[in-house]
mmCIF file of C-alpha atoms and ligand atoms in Angstrom:
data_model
loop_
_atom_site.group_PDB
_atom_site.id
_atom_site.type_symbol
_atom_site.label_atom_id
_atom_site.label_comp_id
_atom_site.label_asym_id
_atom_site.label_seq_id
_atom_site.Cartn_x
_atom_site.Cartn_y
_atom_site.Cartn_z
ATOM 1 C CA UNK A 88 -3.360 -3.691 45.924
ATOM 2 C CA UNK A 89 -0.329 -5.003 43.908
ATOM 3 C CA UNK A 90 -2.584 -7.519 42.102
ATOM 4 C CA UNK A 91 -5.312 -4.788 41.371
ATOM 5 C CA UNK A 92 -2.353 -2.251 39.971
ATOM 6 C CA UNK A 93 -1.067 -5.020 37.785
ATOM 7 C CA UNK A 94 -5.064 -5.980 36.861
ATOM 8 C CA UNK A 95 -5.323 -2.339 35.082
ATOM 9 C CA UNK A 96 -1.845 -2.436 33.420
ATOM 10 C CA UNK A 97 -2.457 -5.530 32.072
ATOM 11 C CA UNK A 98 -6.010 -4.144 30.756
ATOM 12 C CA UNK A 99 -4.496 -1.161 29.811
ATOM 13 C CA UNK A 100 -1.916 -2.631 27.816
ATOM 14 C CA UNK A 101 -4.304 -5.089 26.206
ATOM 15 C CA UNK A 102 -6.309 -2.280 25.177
ATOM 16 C CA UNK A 103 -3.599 -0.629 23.438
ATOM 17 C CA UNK A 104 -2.466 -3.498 21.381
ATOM 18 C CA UNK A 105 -6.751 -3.671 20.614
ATOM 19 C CA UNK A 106 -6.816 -0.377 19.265
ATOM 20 C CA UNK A 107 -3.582 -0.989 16.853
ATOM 21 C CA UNK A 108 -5.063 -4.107 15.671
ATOM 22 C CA UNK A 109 -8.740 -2.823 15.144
ATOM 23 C CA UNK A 110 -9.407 -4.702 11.776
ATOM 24 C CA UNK A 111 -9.345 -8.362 11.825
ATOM 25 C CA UNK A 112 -9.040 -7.922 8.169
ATOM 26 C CA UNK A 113 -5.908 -7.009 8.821
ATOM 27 C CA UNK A 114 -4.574 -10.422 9.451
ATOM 28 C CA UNK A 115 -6.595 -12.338 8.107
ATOM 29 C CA UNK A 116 -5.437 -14.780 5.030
ATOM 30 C CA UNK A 117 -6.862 -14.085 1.876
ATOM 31 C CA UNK A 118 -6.444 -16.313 -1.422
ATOM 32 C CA UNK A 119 -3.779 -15.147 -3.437
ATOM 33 C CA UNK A 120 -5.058 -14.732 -6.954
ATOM 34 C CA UNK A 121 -3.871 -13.305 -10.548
ATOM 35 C CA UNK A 122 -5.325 -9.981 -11.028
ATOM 36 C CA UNK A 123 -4.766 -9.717 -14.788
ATOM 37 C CA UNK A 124 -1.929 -10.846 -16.524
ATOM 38 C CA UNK A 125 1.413 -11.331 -14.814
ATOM 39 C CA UNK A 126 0.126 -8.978 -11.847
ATOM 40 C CA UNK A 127 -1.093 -11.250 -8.456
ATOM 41 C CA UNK A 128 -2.810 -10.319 -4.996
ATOM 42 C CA UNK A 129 -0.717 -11.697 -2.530
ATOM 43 C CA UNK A 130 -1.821 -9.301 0.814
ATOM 44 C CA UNK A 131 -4.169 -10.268 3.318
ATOM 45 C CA UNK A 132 -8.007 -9.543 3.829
ATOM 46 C CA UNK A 133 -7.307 -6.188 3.546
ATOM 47 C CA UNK A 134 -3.845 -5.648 3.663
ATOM 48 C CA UNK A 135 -2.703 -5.367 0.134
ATOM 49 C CA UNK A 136 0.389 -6.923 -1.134
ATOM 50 C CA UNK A 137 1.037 -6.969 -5.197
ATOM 51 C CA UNK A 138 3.339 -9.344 -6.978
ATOM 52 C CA UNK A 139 4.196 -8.946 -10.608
ATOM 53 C CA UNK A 140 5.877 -11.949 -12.352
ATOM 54 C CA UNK A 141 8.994 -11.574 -14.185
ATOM 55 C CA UNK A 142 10.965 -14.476 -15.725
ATOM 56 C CA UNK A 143 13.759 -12.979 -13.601
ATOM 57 C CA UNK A 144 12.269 -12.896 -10.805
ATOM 58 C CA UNK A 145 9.353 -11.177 -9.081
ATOM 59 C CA UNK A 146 8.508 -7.309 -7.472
ATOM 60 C CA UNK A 147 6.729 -7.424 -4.738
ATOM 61 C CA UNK A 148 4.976 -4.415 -3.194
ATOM 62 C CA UNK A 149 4.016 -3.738 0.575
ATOM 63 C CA UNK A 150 4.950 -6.177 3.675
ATOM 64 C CA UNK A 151 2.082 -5.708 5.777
ATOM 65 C CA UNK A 152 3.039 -5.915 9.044
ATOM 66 C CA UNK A 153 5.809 -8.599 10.597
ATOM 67 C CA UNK A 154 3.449 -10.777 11.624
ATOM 68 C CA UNK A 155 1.738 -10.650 8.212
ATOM 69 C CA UNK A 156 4.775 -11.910 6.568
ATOM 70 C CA UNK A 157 4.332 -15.591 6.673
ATOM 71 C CA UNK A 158 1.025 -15.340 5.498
ATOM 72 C CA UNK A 159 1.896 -13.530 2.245
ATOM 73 C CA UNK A 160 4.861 -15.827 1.836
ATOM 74 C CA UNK A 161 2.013 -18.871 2.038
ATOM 75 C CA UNK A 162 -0.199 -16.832 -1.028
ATOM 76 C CA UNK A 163 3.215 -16.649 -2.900
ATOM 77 C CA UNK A 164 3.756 -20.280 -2.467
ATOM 78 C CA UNK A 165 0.326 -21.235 -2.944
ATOM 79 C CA UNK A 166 0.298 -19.577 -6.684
ATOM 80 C CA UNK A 167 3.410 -21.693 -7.650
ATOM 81 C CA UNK A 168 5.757 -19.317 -7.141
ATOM 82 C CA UNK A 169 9.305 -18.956 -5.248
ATOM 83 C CA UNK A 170 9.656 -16.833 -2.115
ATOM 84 C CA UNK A 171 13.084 -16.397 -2.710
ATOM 85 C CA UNK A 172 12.553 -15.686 -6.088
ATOM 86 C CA UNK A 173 11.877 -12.115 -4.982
ATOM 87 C CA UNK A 174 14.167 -9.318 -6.727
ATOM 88 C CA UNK A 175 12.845 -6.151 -5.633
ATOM 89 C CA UNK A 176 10.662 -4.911 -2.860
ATOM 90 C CA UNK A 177 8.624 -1.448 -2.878
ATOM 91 C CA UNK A 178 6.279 0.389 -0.796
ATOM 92 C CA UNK A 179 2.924 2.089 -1.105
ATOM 93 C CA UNK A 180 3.926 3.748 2.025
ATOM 94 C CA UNK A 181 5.633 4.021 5.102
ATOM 95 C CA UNK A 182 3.340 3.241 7.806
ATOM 96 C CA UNK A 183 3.691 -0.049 9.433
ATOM 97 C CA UNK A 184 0.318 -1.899 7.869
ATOM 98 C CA UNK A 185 2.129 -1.714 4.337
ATOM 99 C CA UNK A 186 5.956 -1.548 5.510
ATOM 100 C CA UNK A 187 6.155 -2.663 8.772
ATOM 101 C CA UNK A 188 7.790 -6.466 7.742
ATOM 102 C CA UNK A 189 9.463 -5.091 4.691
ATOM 103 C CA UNK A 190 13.184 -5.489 6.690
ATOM 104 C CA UNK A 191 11.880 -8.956 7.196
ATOM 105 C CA UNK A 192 11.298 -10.346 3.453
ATOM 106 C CA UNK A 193 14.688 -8.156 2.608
ATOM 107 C CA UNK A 194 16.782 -10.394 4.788
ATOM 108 C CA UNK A 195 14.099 -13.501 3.654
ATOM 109 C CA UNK A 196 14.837 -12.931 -0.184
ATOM 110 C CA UNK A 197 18.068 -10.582 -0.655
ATOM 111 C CA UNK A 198 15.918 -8.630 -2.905
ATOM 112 C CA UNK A 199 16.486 -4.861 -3.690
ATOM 113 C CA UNK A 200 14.352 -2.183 -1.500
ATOM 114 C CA UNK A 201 13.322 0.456 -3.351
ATOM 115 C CA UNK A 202 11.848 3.626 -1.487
ATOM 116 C CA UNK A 203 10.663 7.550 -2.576
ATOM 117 C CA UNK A 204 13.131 9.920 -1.357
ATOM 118 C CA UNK A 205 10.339 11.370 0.956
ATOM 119 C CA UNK A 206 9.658 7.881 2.681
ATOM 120 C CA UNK A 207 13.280 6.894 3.057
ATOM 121 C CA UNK A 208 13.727 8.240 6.786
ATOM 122 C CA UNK A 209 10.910 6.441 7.746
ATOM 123 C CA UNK A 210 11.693 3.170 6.457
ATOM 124 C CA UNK A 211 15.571 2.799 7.761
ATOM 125 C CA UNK A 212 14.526 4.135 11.092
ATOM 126 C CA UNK A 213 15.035 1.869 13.752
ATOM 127 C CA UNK A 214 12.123 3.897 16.158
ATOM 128 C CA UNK A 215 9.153 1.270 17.281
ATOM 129 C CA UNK A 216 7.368 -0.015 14.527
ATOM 130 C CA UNK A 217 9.588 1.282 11.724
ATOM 131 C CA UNK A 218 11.281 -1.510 9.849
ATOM 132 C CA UNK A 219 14.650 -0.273 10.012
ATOM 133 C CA UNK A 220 15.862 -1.564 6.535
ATOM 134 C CA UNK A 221 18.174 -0.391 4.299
ATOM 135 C CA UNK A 222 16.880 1.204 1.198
ATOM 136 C CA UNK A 223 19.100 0.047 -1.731
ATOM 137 C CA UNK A 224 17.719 2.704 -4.461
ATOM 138 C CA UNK A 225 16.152 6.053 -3.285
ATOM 139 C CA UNK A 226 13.344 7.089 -5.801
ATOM 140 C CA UNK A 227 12.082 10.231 -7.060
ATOM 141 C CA UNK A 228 8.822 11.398 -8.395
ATOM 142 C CA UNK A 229 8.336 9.579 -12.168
ATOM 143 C CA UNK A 230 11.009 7.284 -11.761
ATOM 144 C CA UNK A 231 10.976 3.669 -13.431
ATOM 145 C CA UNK A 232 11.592 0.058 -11.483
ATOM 146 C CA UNK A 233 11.988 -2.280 -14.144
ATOM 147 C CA UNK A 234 12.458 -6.076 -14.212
ATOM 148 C CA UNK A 235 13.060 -7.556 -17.359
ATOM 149 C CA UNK A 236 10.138 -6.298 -19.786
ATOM 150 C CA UNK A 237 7.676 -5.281 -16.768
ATOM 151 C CA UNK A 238 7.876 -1.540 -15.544
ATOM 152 C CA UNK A 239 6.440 0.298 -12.893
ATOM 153 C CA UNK A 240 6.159 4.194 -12.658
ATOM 154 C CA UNK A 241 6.655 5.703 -8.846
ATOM 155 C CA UNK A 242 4.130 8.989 -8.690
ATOM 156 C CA UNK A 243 5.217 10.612 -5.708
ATOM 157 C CA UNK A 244 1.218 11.289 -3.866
ATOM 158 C CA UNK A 245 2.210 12.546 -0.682
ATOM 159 C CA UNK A 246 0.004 14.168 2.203
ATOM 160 C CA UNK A 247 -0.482 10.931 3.844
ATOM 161 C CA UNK A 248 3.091 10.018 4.402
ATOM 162 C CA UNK A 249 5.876 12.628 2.516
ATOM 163 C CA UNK A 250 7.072 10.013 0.352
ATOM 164 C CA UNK A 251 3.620 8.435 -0.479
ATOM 165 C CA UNK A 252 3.862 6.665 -3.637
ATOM 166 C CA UNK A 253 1.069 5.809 -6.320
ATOM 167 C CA UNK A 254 2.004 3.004 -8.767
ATOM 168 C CA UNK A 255 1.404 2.048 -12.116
ATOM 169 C CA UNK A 256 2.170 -0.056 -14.685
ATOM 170 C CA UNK A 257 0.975 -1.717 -18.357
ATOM 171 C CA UNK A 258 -0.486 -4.978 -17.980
ATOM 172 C CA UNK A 259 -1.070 -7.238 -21.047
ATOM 173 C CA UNK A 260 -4.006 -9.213 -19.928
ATOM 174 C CA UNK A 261 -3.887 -11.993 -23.703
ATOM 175 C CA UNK A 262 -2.923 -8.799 -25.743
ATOM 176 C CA UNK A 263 -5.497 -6.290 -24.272
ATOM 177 C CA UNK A 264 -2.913 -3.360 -22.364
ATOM 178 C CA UNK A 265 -4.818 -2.614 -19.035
ATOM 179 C CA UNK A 266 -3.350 0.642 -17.179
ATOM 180 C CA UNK A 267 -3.025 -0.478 -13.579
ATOM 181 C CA UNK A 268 -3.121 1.953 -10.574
ATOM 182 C CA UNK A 269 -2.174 1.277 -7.147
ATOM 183 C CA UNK A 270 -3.023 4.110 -5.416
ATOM 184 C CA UNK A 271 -0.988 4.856 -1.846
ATOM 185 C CA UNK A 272 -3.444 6.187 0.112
ATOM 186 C CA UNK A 273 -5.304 9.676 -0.152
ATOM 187 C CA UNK A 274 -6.648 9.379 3.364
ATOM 188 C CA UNK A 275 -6.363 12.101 5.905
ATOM 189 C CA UNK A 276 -5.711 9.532 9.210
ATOM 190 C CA UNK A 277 -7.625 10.884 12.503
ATOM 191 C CA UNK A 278 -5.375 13.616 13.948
ATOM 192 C CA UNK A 279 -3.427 14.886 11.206
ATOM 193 C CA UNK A 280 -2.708 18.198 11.426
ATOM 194 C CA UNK A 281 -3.414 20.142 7.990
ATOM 195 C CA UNK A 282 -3.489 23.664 9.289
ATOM 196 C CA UNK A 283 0.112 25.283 10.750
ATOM 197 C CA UNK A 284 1.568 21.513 10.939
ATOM 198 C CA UNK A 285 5.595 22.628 11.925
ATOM 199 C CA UNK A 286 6.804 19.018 11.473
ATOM 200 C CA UNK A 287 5.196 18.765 7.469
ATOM 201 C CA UNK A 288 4.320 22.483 6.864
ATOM 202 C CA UNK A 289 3.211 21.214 2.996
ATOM 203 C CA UNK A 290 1.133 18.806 4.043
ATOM 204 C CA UNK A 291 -1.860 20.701 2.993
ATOM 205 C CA UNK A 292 -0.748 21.292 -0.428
ATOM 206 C CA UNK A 293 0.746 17.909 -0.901
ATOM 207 C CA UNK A 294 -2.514 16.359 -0.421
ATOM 208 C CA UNK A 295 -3.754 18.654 -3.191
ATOM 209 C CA UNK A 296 -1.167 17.890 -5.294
ATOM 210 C CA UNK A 297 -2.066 13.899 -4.868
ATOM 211 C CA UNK A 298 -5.633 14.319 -5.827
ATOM 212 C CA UNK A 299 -4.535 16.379 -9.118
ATOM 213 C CA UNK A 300 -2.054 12.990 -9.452
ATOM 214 C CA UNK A 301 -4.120 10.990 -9.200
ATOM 215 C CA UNK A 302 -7.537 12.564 -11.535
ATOM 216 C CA UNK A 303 -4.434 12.635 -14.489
ATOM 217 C CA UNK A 304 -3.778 8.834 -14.231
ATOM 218 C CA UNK A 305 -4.877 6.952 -17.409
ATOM 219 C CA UNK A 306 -6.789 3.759 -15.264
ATOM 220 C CA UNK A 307 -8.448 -0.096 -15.899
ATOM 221 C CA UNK A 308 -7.640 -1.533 -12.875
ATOM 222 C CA UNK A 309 -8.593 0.191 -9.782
ATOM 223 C CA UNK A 310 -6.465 -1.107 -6.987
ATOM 224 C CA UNK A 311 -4.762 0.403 -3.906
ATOM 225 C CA UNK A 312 -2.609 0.128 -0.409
ATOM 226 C CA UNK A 313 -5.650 -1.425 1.278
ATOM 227 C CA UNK A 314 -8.527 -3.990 -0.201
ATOM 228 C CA UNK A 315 -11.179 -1.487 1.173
ATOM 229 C CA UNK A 316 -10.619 1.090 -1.062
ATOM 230 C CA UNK A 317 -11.207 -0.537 -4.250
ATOM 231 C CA UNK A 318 -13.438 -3.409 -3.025
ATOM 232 C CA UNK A 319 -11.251 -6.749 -3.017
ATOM 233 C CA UNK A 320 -13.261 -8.905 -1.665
ATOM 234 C CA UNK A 321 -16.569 -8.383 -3.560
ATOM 235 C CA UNK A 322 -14.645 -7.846 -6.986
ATOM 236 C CA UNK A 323 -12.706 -11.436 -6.181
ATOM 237 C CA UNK A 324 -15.850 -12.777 -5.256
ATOM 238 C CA UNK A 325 -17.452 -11.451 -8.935
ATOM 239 C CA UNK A 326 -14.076 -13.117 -10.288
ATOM 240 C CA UNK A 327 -14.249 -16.376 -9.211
ATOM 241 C CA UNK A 328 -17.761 -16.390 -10.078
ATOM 242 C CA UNK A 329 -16.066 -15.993 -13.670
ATOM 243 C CA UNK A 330 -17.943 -13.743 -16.791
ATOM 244 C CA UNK A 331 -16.793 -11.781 -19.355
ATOM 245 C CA UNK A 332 -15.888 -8.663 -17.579
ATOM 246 C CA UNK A 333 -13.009 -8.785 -15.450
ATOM 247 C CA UNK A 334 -14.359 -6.911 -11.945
ATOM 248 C CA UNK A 335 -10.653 -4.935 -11.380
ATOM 249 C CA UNK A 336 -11.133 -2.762 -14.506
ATOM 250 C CA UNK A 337 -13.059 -0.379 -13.065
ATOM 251 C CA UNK A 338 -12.557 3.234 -13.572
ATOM 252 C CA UNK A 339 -15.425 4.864 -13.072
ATOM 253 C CA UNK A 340 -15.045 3.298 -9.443
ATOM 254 C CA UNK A 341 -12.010 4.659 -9.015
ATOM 255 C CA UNK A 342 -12.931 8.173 -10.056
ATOM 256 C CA UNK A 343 -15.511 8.146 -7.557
ATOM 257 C CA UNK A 344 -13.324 6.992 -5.219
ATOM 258 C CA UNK A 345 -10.491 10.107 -5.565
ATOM 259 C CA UNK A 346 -13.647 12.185 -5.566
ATOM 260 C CA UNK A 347 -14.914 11.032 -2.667
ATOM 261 C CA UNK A 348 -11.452 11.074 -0.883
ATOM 262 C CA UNK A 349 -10.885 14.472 -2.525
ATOM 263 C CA UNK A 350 -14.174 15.866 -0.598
ATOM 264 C CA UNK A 351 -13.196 14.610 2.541
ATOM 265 C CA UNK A 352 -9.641 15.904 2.725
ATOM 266 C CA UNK A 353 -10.821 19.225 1.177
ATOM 267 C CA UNK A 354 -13.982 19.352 4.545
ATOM 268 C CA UNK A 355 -11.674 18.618 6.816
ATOM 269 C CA UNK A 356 -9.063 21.353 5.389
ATOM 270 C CA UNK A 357 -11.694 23.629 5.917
ATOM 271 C CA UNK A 358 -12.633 22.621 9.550
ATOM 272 C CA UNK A 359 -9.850 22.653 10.327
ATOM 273 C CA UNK A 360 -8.745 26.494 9.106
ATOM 274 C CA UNK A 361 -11.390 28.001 10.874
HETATM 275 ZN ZN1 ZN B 159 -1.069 4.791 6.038
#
């Protein structure tokens, strides 16, 4: 009897950590390779993790999640570059898959963690599965990172998380300026509440005001939170493969992308208000 009762906790609790690790993308290594000029893919198969060379130093964007932490650091190291050379850390948002080891490579690199005012709860909270890190600068809707000569703009696109953050920034691929976009996530996750939601009573509204974000956004290279939203690993596959086109500059697949998204969140709005 004691055996059997242990038996289904065990498969119970097996089947819960199965469920939270549904994608073996998730963990799974992934080359780390220059995007277009001094902007590099760093995350794993599907986790996405952005680094953009500085000669001070590098930004890095997104953790993943703890366990995903030495496997960035390996793509860092593995493109010639420093882990500690990291300056300042962001966040496309603050759910564990993008923040989750973000305390981690703070107390790996000393770097500065930089979070939108909305997010910032999340991220120092010490709860299960929050990172619990300190946020060093607290951003707000437009604001600039910058790291001598390369800038990033924050666009607060929340719905998904309050503080959900789409950036951008120039990139001068050999003297061409590409406008990249690294959108946070317009996804409405199984189970969020859009209608009479007392914890995030905007939440409706917020998402609207992300997809009118993120239709305004001059965009070249299409790129986002996680590799399956743009299409990582057949555009790095048409990369390699080399040609004259470079497969990330892609805006009309991005624009069917928020469209797409857009139509989803606006169905299950209305399913949800009747
Ligand atoms: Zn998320």
């Amino acid at each position: 009897m004691k055996t059997l009762a242990r038996c289904a906790m065990l498969l119970l609790t097996s089947a819960i950590v199965v469920s939270a690790q549904d994608n073996p993308d998730w963990h799974a290594s992934f080359p780390g390779f220059k995007i277009a000029g001094n902007l590099y893919y760093v995350g794993t198969a599907d986790l996405a993790v952005y680094l953009i060379r500085t000669p001070q130093g590098n930004i890095v964007i997104n953790s993943d999640f703890p366990e995903d932490v030495p496997t960035v650091r390996k793509s860092i190291e593995q493109l010639g570059f420093k882990y500690s050379d990291t300056r300042i850390l962001l966040i496309s948002h603050a759910h564990g898959d993008h923040d989750g080891g973000i305390g981690v490579m703070k107390k790996d690199t000393g770097a500065r963690l930089m979070v939108m005012d909305g997010d910032v709860p999340e991220v120092q909270s010490t709860a299960q599965g929050r990172p619990g890190a300190h946020v060093d600068r607290v951003l707000h809707d437009g604001d600039r990172v910058e790291l001598s000569g390369s800038t990033l703009t924050a666009h607060l696109t929340p719905g998904h998380t309050k503080g959900c953050t789409t950036w951008t920034m120039r990139v001068d691929e050999g003297g061409r300026m590409l406008n990249a976009v690294i959108i946070g996530s317009p996804n409405v996750n199984p189970g969020y509440v859009l209608v009479g939601n007392k914890a995030y009573p905007t939440i409706a509204s917020d998402y609207e005001k992300t997809f009118t974000v993120l239709k305004s956004l001059p965009v070249d290279l299409f790129l986002g939170a996680h590799g399956a939203y743009f299409g990582l690993k057949a555009k790095y596959e048409a990369l390699k493969a080399g040609g004259s086109a470079n497969p990330f500059i892609d805006p009309s697949g991005y624009a069917a992308y928020v469209a797409e998204r857009e139509g989803a969140f606006r169905k299950e709005w209305e399913r949800q208000k009747k």
